[in-house]
């Protein structure tokens, strides 16, 4: 049993400062799998090391995607390691051989969690979801479902289900993204409206969006040049603005 702080310190540097210099990196399998099962930020940090062991040392992890799916909770849009997590999530979901139900479950869960996400996270996750549609066109049924439920309480998707195959995501629709088209931030509404059109075949580059912060969004808005909008108005005459008012004869606004 290691202290939480020590787990984080080790896992942050494990993938680039420890594993490359070990003669047998597979010795870290038990440590990483245990860390991956702890949950929260520790699980997110363990993903880096597991990625190396899976891709370079043939580690087999039968319930890997089930555990990855369970890591998707409201905190993923707010944690310090958000950029690292979504970079790895993008890699793990890049294979075209993944079953449609699995990808649909990830799309649906990310969309549901997006309803409470901050704007800077939304501007990253919406292109992320669009890229998943490009890789797995069969999942586009979530967008183009003509007979979707009119009442959102009838959504067949089961958010509480831990097993992606049992979540019924492919039977659902992306009403969450449609609701984001009315978001208060205009950039988010514009990004969500992309799903109303045919997606291009070229994937969006989300690397620059992974580190996007609220400060950068605010700074961008502040630096926008104000546009002078011409308005038609009637010049005020007198104290109360009426043309033939008795006050206009005895009071002026000078």
Short mmCIF file of C-alpha atoms in Angstrom, two decimals:
data_model
loop_
_atom_site.label_atom_id
_atom_site.label_comp_id
_atom_site.label_asym_id
_atom_site.label_seq_id
_atom_site.Cartn_x
_atom_site.Cartn_y
_atom_site.Cartn_z
CA UNK A 1 0.00 0.00 0.00
CA UNK A 2 1.57 3.25 -1.15
CA UNK A 3 0.49 6.78 -0.22
CA UNK A 4 -1.56 8.51 -2.92
CA UNK A 5 1.05 11.24 -3.32
CA UNK A 6 3.81 8.69 -3.92
CA UNK A 7 1.67 6.84 -6.50
CA UNK A 8 1.23 10.07 -8.45
CA UNK A 9 4.92 11.03 -8.30
CA UNK A 10 5.98 7.63 -9.62
CA UNK A 11 3.31 7.30 -12.32
CA UNK A 12 3.96 10.78 -13.73
CA UNK A 13 7.56 9.84 -14.66
CA UNK A 14 7.23 6.05 -15.05
CA UNK A 15 6.58 5.96 -18.81
CA UNK A 16 9.52 8.14 -19.90
CA UNK A 17 12.05 8.08 -17.04
CA UNK A 18 11.82 4.50 -15.72
CA UNK A 19 10.39 1.97 -18.21
CA UNK A 20 12.79 2.81 -21.10
CA UNK A 21 15.79 2.08 -18.84
CA UNK A 22 14.58 -1.24 -17.41
CA UNK A 23 15.90 -4.53 -18.78
CA UNK A 24 12.52 -6.13 -18.12
CA UNK A 25 9.74 -3.52 -18.19
CA UNK A 26 7.20 -6.32 -17.79
CA UNK A 27 8.16 -6.45 -14.10
CA UNK A 28 5.96 -3.35 -13.71
CA UNK A 29 2.81 -5.14 -14.93
CA UNK A 30 1.48 -5.91 -11.46
CA UNK A 31 2.21 -2.42 -10.15
CA UNK A 32 0.51 -0.73 -13.11
CA UNK A 33 -2.54 -2.99 -13.15
CA UNK A 34 -3.08 -2.42 -9.43
CA UNK A 35 -2.66 1.35 -9.92
CA UNK A 36 -5.07 1.23 -12.87
CA UNK A 37 -7.68 -0.38 -10.65
CA UNK A 38 -7.48 2.24 -7.88
CA UNK A 39 -9.55 4.80 -9.77
CA UNK A 40 -9.48 8.57 -10.10
CA UNK A 41 -6.33 10.45 -11.05
CA UNK A 42 -4.10 7.47 -10.23
CA UNK A 43 -5.84 5.35 -12.87
CA UNK A 44 -5.46 8.15 -15.42
CA UNK A 45 -1.74 8.40 -14.73
CA UNK A 46 -1.30 4.61 -14.95
CA UNK A 47 -2.56 4.69 -18.55
CA UNK A 48 0.79 5.92 -19.89
CA UNK A 49 2.72 2.96 -18.53
CA UNK A 50 0.03 0.47 -19.55
CA UNK A 51 0.03 1.87 -23.08
CA UNK A 52 3.75 1.12 -23.42
CA UNK A 53 3.38 -2.41 -22.03
CA UNK A 54 0.38 -3.19 -24.27
CA UNK A 55 1.89 -1.84 -27.50
CA UNK A 56 5.55 -2.71 -27.03
CA UNK A 57 5.57 -5.72 -24.70
CA UNK A 58 2.38 -7.57 -25.72
CA UNK A 59 0.58 -7.18 -22.42
CA UNK A 60 -2.92 -8.68 -22.55
CA UNK A 61 -5.49 -6.92 -20.40
CA UNK A 62 -8.93 -8.54 -21.01
CA UNK A 63 -11.02 -5.91 -19.21
CA UNK A 64 -8.92 -2.94 -20.31
CA UNK A 65 -11.68 -1.13 -22.27
CA UNK A 66 -14.28 -1.88 -19.61
CA UNK A 67 -12.04 -0.21 -17.02
CA UNK A 68 -11.24 2.65 -19.40
CA UNK A 69 -14.97 3.18 -19.91
CA UNK A 70 -15.52 3.30 -16.14
CA UNK A 71 -12.95 6.10 -15.85
CA UNK A 72 -15.27 8.42 -17.76
CA UNK A 73 -16.89 10.45 -15.00
CA UNK A 74 -17.63 14.20 -14.62
CA UNK A 75 -14.12 14.86 -13.25
CA UNK A 76 -12.32 13.99 -16.52
CA UNK A 77 -13.17 17.43 -17.93
CA UNK A 78 -11.71 19.19 -14.89
CA UNK A 79 -8.67 17.18 -13.77
CA UNK A 80 -5.11 18.44 -14.07
CA UNK A 81 -4.17 15.50 -16.33
CA UNK A 82 -7.04 16.00 -18.80
CA UNK A 83 -4.76 16.55 -21.82
CA UNK A 84 -2.74 13.39 -21.13
CA UNK A 85 -5.87 11.30 -20.62
CA UNK A 86 -7.58 12.39 -23.84
CA UNK A 87 -4.36 11.97 -25.82
CA UNK A 88 -4.18 8.32 -24.70
CA UNK A 89 -7.94 7.80 -25.08
CA UNK A 90 -7.58 8.96 -28.67
CA UNK A 91 -4.84 6.37 -29.23
CA UNK A 92 -6.80 3.53 -27.64
CA UNK A 93 -9.88 4.31 -29.75
CA UNK A 94 -7.93 4.75 -33.00
CA UNK A 95 -8.18 1.12 -34.11
CA UNK A 96 -10.77 0.47 -36.81
CA UNK A 97 -11.21 -3.08 -35.46
CA UNK A 98 -13.02 -2.02 -32.31
CA UNK A 99 -16.66 -3.20 -32.16
CA UNK A 100 -19.29 -0.57 -32.93
CA UNK A 101 -21.09 -1.03 -29.60
CA UNK A 102 -17.87 -0.17 -27.72
CA UNK A 103 -17.16 3.02 -29.67
CA UNK A 104 -20.82 4.06 -29.45
CA UNK A 105 -20.71 3.59 -25.67
CA UNK A 106 -17.68 5.90 -25.41
CA UNK A 107 -19.30 8.50 -27.69
CA UNK A 108 -22.54 8.47 -25.73
CA UNK A 109 -20.88 8.64 -22.32
CA UNK A 110 -18.57 11.49 -23.37
CA UNK A 111 -21.60 13.35 -24.77
CA UNK A 112 -23.64 12.88 -21.61
CA UNK A 113 -20.80 14.11 -19.42
CA UNK A 114 -20.31 17.07 -21.77
CA UNK A 115 -23.60 18.56 -20.54
CA UNK A 116 -21.82 19.77 -17.39
CA UNK A 117 -18.35 20.40 -18.88
CA UNK A 118 -16.70 23.84 -19.10
CA UNK A 119 -16.39 25.53 -22.55
CA UNK A 120 -12.66 24.87 -22.91
CA UNK A 121 -13.27 21.13 -22.48
CA UNK A 122 -16.23 21.15 -24.88
CA UNK A 123 -14.16 22.76 -27.64
CA UNK A 124 -11.85 19.75 -27.37
CA UNK A 125 -14.29 16.88 -26.87
CA UNK A 126 -16.71 17.78 -29.70
CA UNK A 127 -13.98 17.44 -32.41
CA UNK A 128 -12.84 14.33 -30.53
CA UNK A 129 -16.31 12.79 -30.95
CA UNK A 130 -16.40 13.85 -34.62
CA UNK A 131 -13.12 11.99 -35.18
CA UNK A 132 -14.65 8.82 -33.69
CA UNK A 133 -17.51 9.10 -36.19
CA UNK A 134 -14.99 9.39 -39.03
CA UNK A 135 -13.16 6.24 -37.91
CA UNK A 136 -16.35 4.28 -37.24
CA UNK A 137 -19.05 5.38 -39.73
CA UNK A 138 -21.46 2.72 -38.46
CA UNK A 139 -21.87 4.81 -35.29
CA UNK A 140 -23.37 7.69 -37.30
CA UNK A 141 -26.75 6.12 -36.58
CA UNK A 142 -26.51 8.03 -33.27
CA UNK A 143 -26.72 11.29 -35.24
CA UNK A 144 -29.09 10.27 -38.01
CA UNK A 145 -31.81 8.43 -36.12
CA UNK A 146 -35.12 9.55 -37.64
CA UNK A 147 -37.36 7.93 -35.02
CA UNK A 148 -35.51 8.97 -31.89
CA UNK A 149 -37.39 9.41 -28.59
CA UNK A 150 -39.18 12.74 -28.22
CA UNK A 151 -38.90 12.59 -24.44
CA UNK A 152 -35.32 12.51 -23.17
CA UNK A 153 -36.40 10.36 -20.23
CA UNK A 154 -37.04 7.59 -22.78
CA UNK A 155 -33.40 7.48 -23.88
CA UNK A 156 -32.51 3.75 -23.95
CA UNK A 157 -28.88 4.44 -23.01
CA UNK A 158 -28.04 3.19 -19.51
CA UNK A 159 -25.51 5.60 -18.01
CA UNK A 160 -25.00 3.54 -14.84
CA UNK A 161 -24.10 0.34 -16.73
CA UNK A 162 -20.40 -0.54 -16.24
CA UNK A 163 -20.29 -2.97 -19.16
CA UNK A 164 -20.18 -1.06 -22.50
CA UNK A 165 -21.87 -3.92 -24.36
CA UNK A 166 -24.89 -3.67 -22.03
CA UNK A 167 -25.25 0.13 -22.14
CA UNK A 168 -27.54 0.10 -25.24
CA UNK A 169 -25.66 3.08 -26.66
CA UNK A 170 -26.23 2.06 -30.29
CA UNK A 171 -30.00 2.26 -29.70
CA UNK A 172 -29.75 5.86 -28.52
CA UNK A 173 -29.23 9.24 -30.18
CA UNK A 174 -26.94 12.22 -29.54
CA UNK A 175 -29.51 14.65 -28.17
CA UNK A 176 -26.81 15.92 -25.82
CA UNK A 177 -24.75 17.37 -28.69
CA UNK A 178 -27.90 18.87 -30.18
CA UNK A 179 -28.58 20.62 -26.88
CA UNK A 180 -25.04 22.01 -26.92
CA UNK A 181 -25.94 23.80 -30.16
CA UNK A 182 -27.75 26.27 -27.87
CA UNK A 183 -24.75 26.70 -25.57
CA UNK A 184 -24.12 30.17 -24.14
CA UNK A 185 -20.59 30.21 -25.59
CA UNK A 186 -20.85 30.90 -29.35
CA UNK A 187 -17.73 28.85 -30.20
CA UNK A 188 -19.20 25.78 -28.48
CA UNK A 189 -22.54 26.20 -30.27
CA UNK A 190 -20.72 26.54 -33.59
CA UNK A 191 -18.60 23.43 -32.92
CA UNK A 192 -21.67 21.36 -31.96
CA UNK A 193 -23.50 22.46 -35.12
CA UNK A 194 -20.91 20.65 -37.25
CA UNK A 195 -22.78 17.38 -36.70
CA UNK A 196 -25.75 18.82 -38.61
CA UNK A 197 -23.65 18.63 -41.77
CA UNK A 198 -21.74 15.86 -43.51
CA UNK A 199 -18.39 15.34 -41.83
CA UNK A 200 -15.28 15.60 -43.96
CA UNK A 201 -13.06 12.54 -44.26
CA UNK A 202 -10.04 14.31 -42.79
CA UNK A 203 -9.82 14.10 -39.00
CA UNK A 204 -9.62 17.22 -36.88
CA UNK A 205 -6.28 17.85 -35.21
CA UNK A 206 -7.13 18.03 -31.51
CA UNK A 207 -3.53 18.26 -30.26
CA UNK A 208 -3.73 22.06 -29.97
CA UNK A 209 -7.06 21.82 -28.12
CA UNK A 210 -5.96 19.37 -25.42
CA UNK A 211 -4.26 22.09 -23.35
CA UNK A 212 -6.91 24.77 -23.97
CA UNK A 213 -7.66 26.68 -20.76
CA UNK A 214 -10.38 29.02 -19.54
CA UNK A 215 -7.80 31.82 -19.37
CA UNK A 216 -7.00 31.41 -23.08
CA UNK A 217 -10.69 31.50 -23.99
CA UNK A 218 -11.21 34.65 -21.92
CA UNK A 219 -8.09 36.28 -23.36
CA UNK A 220 -9.30 35.53 -26.89
CA UNK A 221 -12.67 37.14 -26.22
CA UNK A 222 -11.11 40.23 -24.64
CA UNK A 223 -8.83 40.80 -27.63
CA UNK A 224 -11.69 40.70 -30.13
CA UNK A 225 -12.28 44.04 -31.80
CA UNK A 226 -15.66 45.53 -31.01
CA UNK A 227 -17.87 46.08 -34.04
CA UNK A 228 -19.80 49.34 -34.16
CA UNK A 229 -23.43 48.48 -34.82
CA UNK A 230 -25.45 51.34 -36.40
CA UNK A 231 -28.70 51.98 -34.54
CA UNK A 232 -31.70 54.10 -35.40
CA UNK A 233 -32.93 56.21 -32.54
CA UNK A 234 -34.88 59.37 -31.95
CA UNK A 235 -32.90 62.10 -30.27
CA UNK A 236 -34.17 62.95 -26.82
CA UNK A 237 -36.00 66.24 -26.52
CA UNK A 238 -36.88 67.53 -23.12
CA UNK A 239 -36.71 65.83 -19.77
CA UNK A 240 -38.86 62.82 -20.61
CA UNK A 241 -38.13 62.62 -24.31
CA UNK A 242 -41.53 63.59 -25.65
CA UNK A 243 -41.76 66.07 -28.51
CA UNK A 244 -44.62 68.28 -27.30
CA UNK A 245 -44.00 67.93 -23.61
CA UNK A 246 -44.35 70.86 -21.25
CA UNK A 247 -41.06 69.89 -19.67
CA UNK A 248 -39.35 70.44 -23.03
CA UNK A 249 -40.29 74.12 -22.80
CA UNK A 250 -38.79 74.67 -19.37
CA UNK A 251 -35.97 72.07 -19.04
CA UNK A 252 -33.05 71.15 -21.28
CA UNK A 253 -30.43 68.40 -21.15
CA UNK A 254 -27.44 70.72 -21.69
#
